[in-house]
Coordinates of C-alpha atoms in Angstrom, one line a residue:
Chain A
X1 CA 52.7 14.3 10.8
X2 CA 55.2 11.5 11.5
X3 CA 53.1 10.5 14.5
X4 CA 49.9 10.8 12.6
X5 CA 51.2 8.5 9.8
X6 CA 52.0 5.8 12.3
X7 CA 48.4 6.0 13.7
X8 CA 46.8 6.4 10.3
X9 CA 46.2 2.7 9.4
X10 CA 44.6 2.0 12.8
X11 CA 42.5 5.1 12.6
X12 CA 41.4 4.3 9.1
X13 CA 40.6 0.7 10.1
X14 CA 38.5 1.9 13.0
X15 CA 36.5 4.4 10.9
X16 CA 36.0 1.8 8.2
X17 CA 34.6 -0.6 10.8
X18 CA 32.3 2.1 12.2
X19 CA 31.1 2.9 8.7
X20 CA 30.4 -0.8 7.9
X21 CA 28.6 -1.2 11.2
X22 CA 26.5 2.0 10.4
X23 CA 25.5 0.7 7.0
X24 CA 24.8 -2.8 8.3
X25 CA 22.6 -1.3 11.0
X26 CA 20.7 0.8 8.5
X27 CA 20.0 -2.5 6.7
X28 CA 18.9 -4.2 9.9
X29 CA 16.5 -1.3 10.6
X30 CA 15.1 -1.4 7.1
X31 CA 14.6 -5.2 7.4
X32 CA 12.9 -4.8 10.7
X33 CA 10.5 -2.1 9.4
X34 CA 9.6 -4.5 6.5
X35 CA 9.1 -7.4 9.0
X36 CA 11.6 -9.6 7.2
X37 CA 12.6 -12.9 8.7
X38 CA 16.1 -13.4 10.1
X39 CA 17.5 -14.6 6.8
X40 CA 16.2 -11.4 5.1
X41 CA 17.6 -9.2 7.8
X42 CA 21.1 -10.8 7.4
X43 CA 21.0 -10.4 3.6
X44 CA 19.8 -6.8 3.7
X45 CA 22.4 -5.9 6.3
X46 CA 25.0 -7.5 4.2
X47 CA 23.9 -5.7 1.0
X48 CA 23.9 -2.4 2.8
X49 CA 27.4 -2.9 4.2
X50 CA 29.1 -4.5 1.2
X51 CA 26.9 -3.9 -1.8
X52 CA 28.4 -0.6 -2.9
X53 CA 32.0 -1.8 -2.8
X54 CA 31.1 -5.1 -4.4
X55 CA 29.3 -3.4 -7.3
X56 CA 32.4 -1.1 -7.8
X57 CA 34.7 -4.1 -7.9
X58 CA 32.4 -5.9 -10.3
X59 CA 32.4 -2.9 -12.7
X60 CA 36.2 -2.5 -12.4
X61 CA 36.8 -6.2 -12.6
X62 CA 38.7 -6.3 -9.3
X63 CA 38.9 -9.6 -7.4
X64 CA 38.7 -11.0 -4.7
X65 CA 36.0 -8.9 -3.2
X66 CA 36.6 -7.1 0.1
X67 CA 34.3 -9.5 2.0
X68 CA 35.9 -12.6 0.5
X69 CA 39.3 -11.4 1.7
X70 CA 37.9 -10.6 5.1
X71 CA 35.3 -13.3 5.8
X72 CA 35.5 -12.4 9.6
X73 CA 33.6 -9.2 8.7
X74 CA 30.8 -11.4 7.3
X75 CA 30.6 -13.2 10.6
X76 CA 30.3 -9.8 12.2
X77 CA 27.3 -8.9 10.1
X78 CA 25.7 -12.2 10.9
X79 CA 26.3 -11.6 14.6
X80 CA 25.0 -8.1 14.4
X81 CA 21.8 -9.2 12.7
X82 CA 21.2 -12.0 15.3
X83 CA 21.8 -9.6 18.2
X84 CA 19.4 -7.1 16.6
X85 CA 16.7 -9.8 16.3
X86 CA 17.2 -10.8 19.9
X87 CA 17.4 -7.4 21.6
X88 CA 15.8 -4.8 19.4
X89 CA 12.1 -3.8 19.9
X90 CA 9.9 -1.4 18.0
X91 CA 10.5 1.4 20.5
X92 CA 14.2 1.4 19.7
X93 CA 13.7 2.1 16.0
X94 CA 13.1 5.8 16.2
X95 CA 16.1 6.8 18.4
X96 CA 18.4 4.3 16.5
X97 CA 17.5 5.9 13.3
X98 CA 18.5 9.4 14.5
X99 CA 21.7 8.2 16.1
X100 CA 22.7 6.3 12.9
X101 CA 23.0 9.6 10.9
X102 CA 26.4 10.4 12.2
X103 CA 28.2 7.1 11.4
X104 CA 26.2 6.9 8.2
X105 CA 27.6 10.3 7.1
X106 CA 31.2 9.3 8.1
X107 CA 30.7 6.0 6.3
X108 CA 29.5 7.7 3.2
X109 CA 32.6 9.9 3.3
X110 CA 35.0 7.0 3.8
X111 CA 33.4 4.6 1.3
X112 CA 33.5 7.4 -1.3
X113 CA 37.2 8.2 -0.6
X114 CA 38.1 4.5 -0.8
X115 CA 36.1 4.1 -4.1
X116 CA 37.6 7.1 -5.9
X117 CA 41.0 6.1 -4.6
X118 CA 40.7 2.6 -6.0
X119 CA 39.4 3.7 -9.4
X120 CA 42.0 6.5 -9.7
X121 CA 44.8 4.0 -9.0
X122 CA 43.5 1.9 -11.9
X123 CA 43.9 4.9 -14.2
X124 CA 40.2 5.5 -14.8
X125 CA 39.1 8.9 -16.4
X126 CA 38.2 11.5 -13.8
X127 CA 34.4 11.3 -14.2
X128 CA 34.5 7.5 -14.0
X129 CA 36.6 7.6 -10.9
X130 CA 34.2 10.0 -9.3
X131 CA 31.3 7.8 -10.2
X132 CA 33.0 4.8 -8.7
X133 CA 33.4 6.8 -5.5
X134 CA 29.7 7.7 -5.5
X135 CA 28.7 4.1 -6.3
X136 CA 30.8 2.8 -3.5
X137 CA 29.2 5.2 -1.0
X138 CA 25.6 5.1 -2.2
X139 CA 24.8 1.8 -3.9
X140 CA 24.8 -0.3 -0.7
X141 CA 21.7 1.6 0.4
X142 CA 20.3 1.4 -3.1
X143 CA 20.5 -2.4 -3.2
X144 CA 19.1 -2.5 0.3
X145 CA 16.0 -0.6 -0.8
X146 CA 15.6 -2.5 -4.1
X147 CA 15.5 -5.8 -2.2
X148 CA 13.0 -4.3 0.3
X149 CA 10.8 -3.4 -2.7
X150 CA 11.1 0.4 -2.3
X151 CA 12.3 3.2 -4.6
X152 CA 15.8 3.8 -3.3
X153 CA 15.8 6.6 -0.8
X154 CA 18.9 8.1 -2.3
X155 CA 16.9 8.7 -5.5
X156 CA 13.7 10.3 -4.2
X157 CA 14.0 11.8 -0.7
X158 CA 15.3 15.1 -2.2
X159 CA 18.0 15.4 0.5
X160 CA 21.6 15.7 -0.7
X161 CA 23.3 12.4 -0.3
X162 CA 24.9 11.2 -3.5
X163 CA 25.6 14.9 -4.3
X164 CA 27.8 15.2 -1.1
X165 CA 29.8 12.1 -2.3
X166 CA 30.1 13.7 -5.8
X167 CA 31.6 16.9 -4.3
X168 CA 34.0 15.0 -2.1
X169 CA 35.2 12.8 -4.9
X170 CA 36.0 15.8 -7.1
X171 CA 37.9 17.4 -4.2
X172 CA 40.0 14.2 -3.9
X173 CA 40.8 14.2 -7.6
X174 CA 41.5 18.0 -7.6
X175 CA 44.0 17.6 -4.7
X176 CA 45.7 14.5 -6.3
X177 CA 46.1 16.4 -9.6
X178 CA 47.5 19.3 -7.6
X179 CA 50.3 17.0 -6.3
X180 CA 48.8 16.5 -2.8
X181 CA 49.7 13.1 -1.3
X182 CA 47.2 10.3 -1.0
X183 CA 46.5 10.6 2.8
X184 CA 45.8 14.3 2.6
X185 CA 43.4 13.8 -0.4
X186 CA 41.6 10.9 1.4
X187 CA 41.2 12.9 4.6
X188 CA 39.9 15.9 2.7
X189 CA 37.5 13.8 0.8
X190 CA 36.1 12.2 3.9
X191 CA 35.8 15.5 5.7
X192 CA 34.1 17.3 2.8
X193 CA 31.6 14.5 2.1
X194 CA 30.7 13.8 5.7
X195 CA 30.6 17.5 6.5
X196 CA 28.3 18.3 3.7
X197 CA 26.1 15.4 4.5
X198 CA 26.0 16.4 8.2
X199 CA 25.2 20.0 7.2
X200 CA 22.4 18.8 4.9
X201 CA 20.8 16.7 7.6
X202 CA 21.2 19.5 10.2
X203 CA 20.0 22.4 8.1
X204 CA 17.4 20.2 6.3
X205 CA 18.7 21.1 2.8
X206 CA 16.5 20.1 -0.1
X207 CA 17.4 19.3 -3.7
X208 CA 15.4 21.2 -6.3
X209 CA 12.4 19.2 -7.5
X210 CA 10.2 19.1 -10.6
X211 CA 8.3 22.3 -11.4
X212 CA 4.7 22.0 -12.7
Chain B
X1 CA 28.3 1.2 -52.1
X2 CA 31.8 2.7 -52.0
X3 CA 30.3 6.0 -51.1
X4 CA 28.1 4.4 -48.5
X5 CA 30.9 2.7 -46.8
X6 CA 32.7 6.0 -46.4
X7 CA 29.7 7.5 -44.7
X8 CA 28.7 4.4 -42.8
X9 CA 30.8 5.0 -39.6
X10 CA 29.4 8.6 -39.3
X11 CA 25.9 7.4 -39.9
X12 CA 26.2 4.6 -37.4
X13 CA 27.6 6.9 -34.8
X14 CA 24.7 9.4 -35.3
X15 CA 22.1 6.7 -35.0
X16 CA 23.9 5.3 -32.0
X17 CA 23.8 8.7 -30.4
X18 CA 20.1 9.1 -31.2
X19 CA 19.4 5.7 -29.7
X20 CA 21.3 6.5 -26.5
X21 CA 19.5 9.8 -26.2
X22 CA 16.1 8.2 -26.8
X23 CA 16.8 5.6 -24.1
X24 CA 18.1 8.2 -21.7
X25 CA 15.1 10.4 -22.3
X26 CA 12.8 7.4 -21.5
X27 CA 14.6 7.1 -18.2
X28 CA 14.2 10.9 -17.5
X29 CA 10.5 10.6 -18.2
X30 CA 10.1 7.6 -16.0
X31 CA 12.1 9.4 -13.2
X32 CA 9.9 12.5 -13.6
X33 CA 6.7 10.4 -13.4
X34 CA 8.0 8.9 -10.2
X35 CA 9.0 12.3 -8.8
X36 CA 12.6 11.3 -8.3
X37 CA 15.1 13.9 -7.2
X38 CA 17.9 15.0 -9.6
X39 CA 20.2 12.3 -8.5
X40 CA 17.6 9.6 -9.1
X41 CA 16.8 11.1 -12.6
X42 CA 20.4 10.9 -13.6
X43 CA 20.8 7.3 -12.4
X44 CA 17.7 6.1 -14.1
X45 CA 18.6 7.9 -17.4
X46 CA 22.1 6.3 -17.1
X47 CA 20.7 2.9 -16.5
X48 CA 18.2 3.1 -19.4
X49 CA 20.9 4.2 -21.8
X50 CA 23.8 2.0 -20.7
X51 CA 22.3 -0.7 -18.6
X52 CA 21.6 -3.2 -21.4
X53 CA 25.1 -3.0 -22.9
X54 CA 26.7 -3.1 -19.5
X55 CA 24.8 -6.2 -18.5
X56 CA 25.8 -7.9 -21.8
X57 CA 29.5 -7.0 -21.2
X58 CA 29.3 -8.3 -17.6
X59 CA 27.9 -11.6 -18.8
X60 CA 30.4 -11.9 -21.6
X61 CA 33.3 -10.7 -19.4
X62 CA 34.2 -7.8 -21.8
X63 CA 36.0 -4.8 -20.4
X64 CA 36.2 -1.9 -20.3
X65 CA 32.6 -0.9 -20.5
X66 CA 31.3 1.3 -23.3
X67 CA 30.7 4.2 -20.9
X68 CA 34.1 3.8 -19.3
X69 CA 35.8 4.1 -22.7
X70 CA 33.5 7.1 -23.7
X71 CA 33.1 9.1 -20.4
X72 CA 32.0 12.1 -22.4
X73 CA 28.7 10.3 -23.1
X74 CA 28.2 10.1 -19.3
X75 CA 28.6 13.9 -19.2
X76 CA 26.0 14.0 -21.9
X77 CA 23.5 12.0 -19.9
X78 CA 24.2 14.2 -16.8
X79 CA 23.6 17.3 -19.0
X80 CA 20.4 15.9 -20.5
X81 CA 19.0 15.1 -17.0
X82 CA 19.8 18.6 -15.7
X83 CA 18.3 20.3 -18.8
X84 CA 15.2 18.1 -18.4
X85 CA 14.9 19.1 -14.7
X86 CA 15.2 22.8 -15.6
X87 CA 13.0 23.0 -18.7
X88 CA 10.5 20.1 -18.6
X89 CA 7.0 20.6 -17.2
X90 CA 4.2 18.1 -16.7
X91 CA 2.5 19.3 -19.9
X92 CA 5.5 18.1 -21.9
X93 CA 5.4 14.5 -20.8
X94 CA 2.5 13.3 -23.0
X95 CA 3.8 14.6 -26.4
X96 CA 7.4 13.6 -25.5
X97 CA 6.3 10.1 -24.8
X98 CA 4.7 9.7 -28.2
X99 CA 7.6 11.4 -30.0
X100 CA 10.1 9.1 -28.2
X101 CA 8.6 5.9 -29.8
X102 CA 10.6 6.4 -33.1
X103 CA 14.1 6.8 -31.7
X104 CA 13.3 4.2 -29.2
X105 CA 12.4 1.7 -32.0
X106 CA 15.6 2.6 -33.9
X107 CA 17.6 2.4 -30.6
X108 CA 16.1 -1.1 -30.0
X109 CA 17.2 -2.2 -33.4
X110 CA 20.7 -0.7 -33.2
X111 CA 21.4 -2.0 -29.7
X112 CA 20.2 -5.4 -30.7
X113 CA 22.4 -5.5 -33.8
X114 CA 25.4 -4.3 -31.8
X115 CA 24.7 -6.9 -29.1
X116 CA 24.3 -9.9 -31.3
X117 CA 27.4 -8.8 -33.4
X118 CA 29.5 -8.6 -30.2
X119 CA 28.5 -12.0 -29.0
X120 CA 28.9 -13.7 -32.4
X121 CA 32.4 -12.3 -32.7
X122 CA 33.2 -14.0 -29.4
X123 CA 32.1 -17.3 -30.9
X124 CA 29.0 -17.8 -28.7
X125 CA 26.4 -20.4 -29.7
X126 CA 23.5 -19.0 -31.8
X127 CA 20.9 -18.9 -29.1
X128 CA 23.2 -17.2 -26.7
X129 CA 24.3 -14.6 -29.3
X130 CA 20.6 -13.9 -29.9
X131 CA 19.9 -13.5 -26.2
X132 CA 22.8 -11.1 -25.9
X133 CA 21.3 -9.0 -28.6
X134 CA 17.9 -9.0 -26.9
X135 CA 19.5 -8.2 -23.5
X136 CA 21.5 -5.3 -25.0
X137 CA 18.3 -3.9 -26.5
X138 CA 15.8 -4.6 -23.7
X139 CA 17.5 -4.7 -20.3
X140 CA 18.3 -1.0 -20.1
X141 CA 14.5 -0.4 -19.8
X142 CA 14.2 -3.4 -17.5
X143 CA 16.8 -2.0 -15.0
X144 CA 15.1 1.4 -15.3
X145 CA 11.8 -0.1 -14.3
X146 CA 13.2 -2.2 -11.4
X147 CA 14.9 0.8 -9.9
X148 CA 11.6 2.7 -10.2
X149 CA 9.9 -0.1 -8.3
X150 CA 7.7 -1.3 -11.2
X151 CA 7.3 -4.6 -13.0
X152 CA 9.4 -4.1 -16.2
X153 CA 7.1 -2.8 -18.9
X154 CA 8.9 -5.2 -21.4
X155 CA 7.5 -8.1 -19.4
X156 CA 3.9 -7.2 -18.8
X157 CA 2.5 -4.7 -21.3
X158 CA 1.7 -7.4 -23.8
X159 CA 3.1 -5.4 -26.8
X160 CA 5.9 -7.0 -28.8
X161 CA 9.2 -5.4 -27.8
X162 CA 11.7 -8.1 -26.9
X163 CA 10.1 -10.3 -29.6
X164 CA 11.0 -7.8 -32.3
X165 CA 14.6 -7.8 -31.1
X166 CA 14.5 -11.7 -31.0
X167 CA 13.4 -11.8 -34.7
X168 CA 16.0 -9.2 -35.8
X169 CA 18.8 -11.0 -34.0
X170 CA 18.0 -14.3 -35.7
X171 CA 17.9 -12.5 -39.1
X172 CA 21.4 -11.2 -38.4
X173 CA 22.7 -14.7 -37.6
X174 CA 20.9 -16.2 -40.6
X175 CA 22.5 -13.7 -43.0
X176 CA 26.0 -14.1 -41.4
X177 CA 25.7 -17.9 -41.7
X178 CA 24.6 -17.4 -45.4
X179 CA 27.9 -15.6 -46.0
X180 CA 26.5 -12.1 -46.0
X181 CA 29.0 -9.4 -44.9
X182 CA 28.8 -7.8 -41.5
X183 CA 27.4 -4.4 -42.7
X184 CA 24.5 -6.0 -44.6
X185 CA 23.6 -8.2 -41.7
X186 CA 23.8 -5.3 -39.2
X187 CA 21.6 -3.0 -41.4
X188 CA 19.1 -5.8 -42.0
X189 CA 18.9 -6.5 -38.3
X190 CA 18.3 -2.9 -37.4
X191 CA 15.6 -2.5 -40.2
X192 CA 13.7 -5.7 -39.2
X193 CA 13.8 -5.0 -35.5
X194 CA 12.9 -1.3 -35.8
X195 CA 10.3 -2.0 -38.5
X196 CA 8.6 -4.7 -36.5
X197 CA 8.5 -2.5 -33.4
X198 CA 7.2 0.4 -35.4
X199 CA 4.4 -1.8 -36.9
X200 CA 3.6 -3.2 -33.5
X201 CA 3.1 0.3 -32.1
X202 CA 1.2 1.6 -35.1
X203 CA -1.1 -1.4 -35.5
X204 CA -1.4 -1.9 -31.8
X205 CA -0.3 -5.6 -31.9
X206 CA -0.9 -7.7 -28.8
X207 CA 1.0 -10.7 -27.5
X208 CA -1.3 -13.6 -26.5
X209 CA -2.1 -13.6 -22.8
X210 CA -3.1 -16.2 -20.2
X211 CA -6.4 -18.0 -20.8
X212 CA -8.7 -18.7 -17.9
Chain C
X1 CA 29.1 -49.1 -4.5
X2 CA 30.8 -50.0 -7.8
X3 CA 27.4 -50.2 -9.4
X4 CA 26.3 -47.0 -7.8
X5 CA 29.3 -45.1 -9.1
X6 CA 28.5 -46.2 -12.7
X7 CA 25.0 -44.9 -12.4
X8 CA 25.9 -41.8 -10.4
X9 CA 26.6 -39.3 -13.3
X10 CA 23.2 -40.3 -14.9
X11 CA 21.4 -40.0 -11.6
X12 CA 23.0 -36.6 -10.8
X13 CA 22.1 -35.4 -14.3
X14 CA 18.5 -36.5 -13.9
X15 CA 18.1 -34.8 -10.5
X16 CA 19.8 -31.7 -11.8
X17 CA 17.3 -31.6 -14.7
X18 CA 14.4 -32.1 -12.3
X19 CA 15.7 -29.3 -10.1
X20 CA 16.1 -26.9 -13.0
X21 CA 12.6 -27.8 -14.2
X22 CA 11.2 -27.3 -10.7
X23 CA 12.8 -23.8 -10.4
X24 CA 11.8 -22.8 -13.9
X25 CA 8.2 -23.9 -13.2
X26 CA 8.2 -21.8 -10.0
X27 CA 9.1 -18.9 -12.2
X28 CA 6.4 -19.7 -14.7
X29 CA 3.8 -19.8 -11.9
X30 CA 5.0 -16.5 -10.4
X31 CA 4.9 -14.9 -13.9
X32 CA 1.4 -16.3 -14.4
X33 CA 0.2 -15.0 -11.1
X34 CA 1.5 -11.5 -12.0
X35 CA -0.2 -11.7 -15.5
X36 CA 3.2 -11.2 -17.3
X37 CA 3.2 -11.5 -21.1
X38 CA 5.1 -14.5 -22.7
X39 CA 8.4 -12.6 -22.8
X40 CA 8.1 -11.9 -19.1
X41 CA 7.3 -15.5 -18.3
X42 CA 10.3 -16.7 -20.2
X43 CA 12.6 -14.2 -18.4
X44 CA 11.3 -15.0 -15.0
X45 CA 11.5 -18.8 -15.6
X46 CA 15.1 -18.3 -16.8
X47 CA 16.1 -16.2 -13.8
X48 CA 14.5 -18.7 -11.4
X49 CA 16.4 -21.6 -13.0
X50 CA 19.8 -20.1 -13.7
X51 CA 19.9 -16.9 -11.6
X52 CA 21.5 -18.4 -8.5
X53 CA 24.3 -20.2 -10.3
X54 CA 25.0 -17.2 -12.6
X55 CA 25.3 -14.8 -9.6
X56 CA 27.7 -17.3 -7.9
X57 CA 29.8 -17.5 -11.1
X58 CA 29.8 -13.7 -11.4
X59 CA 31.0 -13.3 -7.8
X60 CA 33.6 -16.0 -8.2
X61 CA 34.6 -14.8 -11.7
X62 CA 34.0 -18.2 -13.3
X63 CA 33.2 -18.3 -17.0
X64 CA 31.5 -19.5 -19.2
X65 CA 28.2 -19.6 -17.3
X66 CA 26.4 -22.9 -17.1
X67 CA 23.7 -21.8 -19.5
X68 CA 26.2 -20.6 -22.0
X69 CA 27.9 -24.0 -22.0
X70 CA 24.6 -25.8 -22.3
X71 CA 22.5 -23.6 -24.5
X72 CA 20.1 -26.5 -25.2
X73 CA 18.8 -26.0 -21.6
X74 CA 17.9 -22.5 -22.5
X75 CA 15.8 -23.9 -25.3
X76 CA 14.2 -26.2 -22.7
X77 CA 13.2 -23.2 -20.6
X78 CA 11.7 -21.4 -23.6
X79 CA 9.8 -24.5 -24.6
X80 CA 8.5 -25.0 -21.0
X81 CA 7.3 -21.4 -20.9
X82 CA 5.5 -21.6 -24.2
X83 CA 3.8 -24.9 -23.2
X84 CA 2.7 -23.4 -19.9
X85 CA 1.2 -20.4 -21.7
X86 CA -0.6 -22.8 -24.1
X87 CA -1.9 -25.4 -21.7
X88 CA -2.0 -23.9 -18.2
X89 CA -5.2 -22.5 -16.8
X90 CA -5.9 -20.7 -13.5
X91 CA -7.4 -23.9 -12.0
X92 CA -4.0 -25.6 -12.4
X93 CA -2.1 -23.1 -10.3
X94 CA -3.1 -24.4 -6.9
X95 CA -2.3 -28.1 -7.3
X96 CA 0.9 -27.3 -9.3
X97 CA 2.2 -25.1 -6.5
X98 CA 1.8 -27.9 -4.0
X99 CA 3.3 -30.6 -6.3
X100 CA 6.3 -28.3 -6.9
X101 CA 7.4 -28.4 -3.3
X102 CA 9.2 -31.7 -3.7
X103 CA 11.4 -31.0 -6.7
X104 CA 11.9 -27.5 -5.3
X105 CA 13.3 -29.0 -2.1
X106 CA 15.5 -31.4 -4.0
X107 CA 16.6 -28.6 -6.3
X108 CA 17.5 -26.5 -3.3
X109 CA 19.6 -29.3 -2.0
X110 CA 21.4 -30.0 -5.3
X111 CA 22.1 -26.4 -6.2
X112 CA 23.5 -25.8 -2.7
X113 CA 25.7 -28.9 -3.0
X114 CA 27.0 -27.8 -6.4
X115 CA 27.6 -24.2 -5.2
X116 CA 29.6 -25.1 -2.1
X117 CA 31.5 -27.7 -4.1
X118 CA 32.5 -25.2 -6.7
X119 CA 33.5 -22.5 -4.2
X120 CA 35.5 -25.0 -2.1
X121 CA 37.4 -26.3 -5.1
X122 CA 38.5 -22.7 -5.7
X123 CA 39.9 -22.5 -2.2
X124 CA 37.4 -20.1 -0.7
X125 CA 37.3 -19.7 3.1
X126 CA 34.6 -21.8 4.8
X127 CA 32.0 -19.1 5.4
X128 CA 32.4 -17.8 1.8
X129 CA 32.0 -21.4 0.4
X130 CA 28.9 -21.9 2.4
X131 CA 27.5 -18.5 1.3
X132 CA 28.1 -19.4 -2.3
X133 CA 26.2 -22.7 -1.8
X134 CA 23.3 -20.7 -0.2
X135 CA 23.4 -18.1 -3.0
X136 CA 23.3 -20.8 -5.7
X137 CA 20.3 -22.4 -4.1
X138 CA 18.3 -19.4 -3.0
X139 CA 19.1 -16.4 -5.3
X140 CA 17.3 -17.8 -8.4
X141 CA 14.0 -17.3 -6.4
X142 CA 15.2 -14.0 -5.1
X143 CA 15.9 -12.5 -8.6
X144 CA 12.5 -14.0 -9.7
X145 CA 10.7 -12.1 -6.9
X146 CA 12.6 -8.8 -7.5
X147 CA 11.7 -8.8 -11.2
X148 CA 8.1 -9.5 -10.2
X149 CA 8.2 -6.5 -7.9
X150 CA 7.8 -8.4 -4.6
X151 CA 9.9 -8.7 -1.5
X152 CA 11.7 -12.0 -2.0
X153 CA 9.7 -14.8 -0.4
X154 CA 13.0 -16.3 0.9
X155 CA 13.4 -13.2 3.1
X156 CA 10.0 -12.6 4.6
X157 CA 7.8 -15.8 4.7
X158 CA 9.4 -16.9 8.0
X159 CA 9.7 -20.5 6.8
X160 CA 13.2 -22.1 6.8
X161 CA 14.6 -22.1 3.3
X162 CA 18.0 -20.5 3.1
X163 CA 18.6 -21.9 6.6
X164 CA 18.3 -25.5 5.3
X165 CA 20.8 -24.7 2.6
X166 CA 23.1 -23.1 5.2
X167 CA 23.0 -26.3 7.4
X168 CA 23.5 -28.6 4.4
X169 CA 26.5 -26.6 3.2
X170 CA 28.2 -26.7 6.6
X171 CA 27.7 -30.5 6.6
X172 CA 29.4 -30.7 3.2
X173 CA 32.4 -28.8 4.5
X174 CA 32.5 -30.7 7.7
X175 CA 32.6 -34.0 5.8
X176 CA 35.3 -32.8 3.4
X177 CA 37.5 -31.6 6.2
X178 CA 36.9 -35.0 7.9
X179 CA 38.5 -36.7 4.7
X180 CA 35.2 -37.9 3.3
X181 CA 35.2 -38.2 -0.5
X182 CA 33.4 -35.7 -2.7
X183 CA 30.5 -38.0 -3.7
X184 CA 29.6 -38.8 -0.1
X185 CA 29.8 -35.1 0.9
X186 CA 27.6 -34.1 -2.0
X187 CA 25.0 -36.7 -1.3
X188 CA 24.9 -35.9 2.4
X189 CA 24.5 -32.2 1.6
X190 CA 21.6 -32.8 -0.7
X191 CA 19.9 -35.2 1.7
X192 CA 20.2 -32.9 4.7
X193 CA 19.2 -29.7 2.8
X194 CA 16.2 -31.4 1.0
X195 CA 15.3 -33.3 4.1
X196 CA 15.3 -30.3 6.4
X197 CA 13.3 -28.3 3.8
X198 CA 10.8 -31.1 3.4
X199 CA 10.4 -31.4 7.2
X200 CA 10.0 -27.6 7.4
X201 CA 7.2 -27.7 4.9
X202 CA 5.5 -30.7 6.3
X203 CA 5.6 -29.7 10.0
X204 CA 5.1 -26.0 9.1
X205 CA 8.2 -24.8 11.0
X206 CA 8.5 -21.1 11.6
X207 CA 11.6 -18.9 12.0
X208 CA 11.4 -16.6 15.0
X209 CA 10.2 -13.1 14.2
X210 CA 10.5 -9.6 15.6
X211 CA 9.2 -9.2 19.2
X212 CA 7.3 -6.0 20.1

């Protein structure tokens, strides 16, 4: 455990980077499918990567935003978008979309864990902390879809996404209230959220719909 | 009047609950019509019920938000959405939509009164206070429609809605400037707004449109 | 130069008014094309004129907003919308749209200059300051298009718009870092941004698109 704790910050940073990249890439793909111009692709990638965390910080009145503290990450998103415009062709979309599911699930887990952790540290009530976790994980994609003039996929594709984040965030709170330390709770939240999401994609789970 | 003042907080609380329920239900109906999944229905109901007040507090920099202070109301919205998913069928939509007009009109009145009251207490200029009242009453529905990928109904169905809130909010300010006490002004604002909206629905009033 | 400095505030104020009017008018035109009702037209005009600056101030946590400090401008927008409803006919749309390009380009330049200036004074990193300039200039139109249920024109019409603001904002920062005084940097930013945008419209420049 001693060894793990020494490696933990680096590990967390790496996963965080992977998650941000995965979300940004989902924005680039969405922008490409809608034939946006380079400016639009950058904005949508940016919204997908940072939108959830920014909305959370706006609601919790936390400044400065993550991307204002780390403006090099914004350069990264700009670079990614330009590379995608230069090198990506229509025939790459299909395989990219499938490959993106794994970092997207991990990203959902990590963003949820970070969000619930932040809100809990500010002393929010349980349900609000959980919602902040879900918002951090899910609303990047929601803003991406709103700008692209679509109903957010998280709200109408009937596959569990926000629900996985909801479950993971409650696990985090349960562990913290049961005196588990922060690292354990964070890791458990990431594993449950990403695991559930992975299972949902793999087994093609469906949320119940409207009956007639 | 003595007796009324004792009952006033309870009465106000009950109307507020009814208004919130009416707005949430309008969100559930919209979500159902768009075949959203359960997550989407909850989010849209939440936005319709709390979106206007949250936007007002964001613009006026007031924290914590209403739904963060009262997280039990969020549970209520979640419960309402789940019940709607379990028990509502297509054939219920039409009558529900008509029945919802009354609490929706009362809700518009009450949210407008609360909004203009909040902004006036912060010393905002008259027009800004009025706009904050209108935003509180109207923008829940606007956010609901934007997420559902429609042009907000408040902006293109040519039936007076925001205009009723606008009139009610000016009445509130006029009474306050004429030394009326807060309760009188609030009640007058609710009555005028809800009354005008009710009349508009009943007599099928139309706002003037574009000429050719 | 002495004489110019005495006239500068008035000049800046006049250009600012012209820019706000141009943006508001673009909102009115968009609302008219979508057959919005008078309420919708006012809201869209308001969003187009003040949306970019408000989003910037929200992100930078600056209060009170421009339109709260100057509520007479809000009256101006309301009056403009009402006049447009009364006097504008379908046959006016086409010439108005062409005539609007010039104040729109100047407005883009001025809003960008104001935005980057504000963010730089708050000590933001370069890229963030530039983005704040671009957001101030561009996001009024983006919010206008989102409310009108369209993909924002700035993101998919493949004509340089945000890119001109991006270039102008970097010029501002470059001059400030090279010890130029604020007025010079502001004027240069406005001239470059508006000039590039004017050239782009005149020569019909196109941003590169997706290859197949």
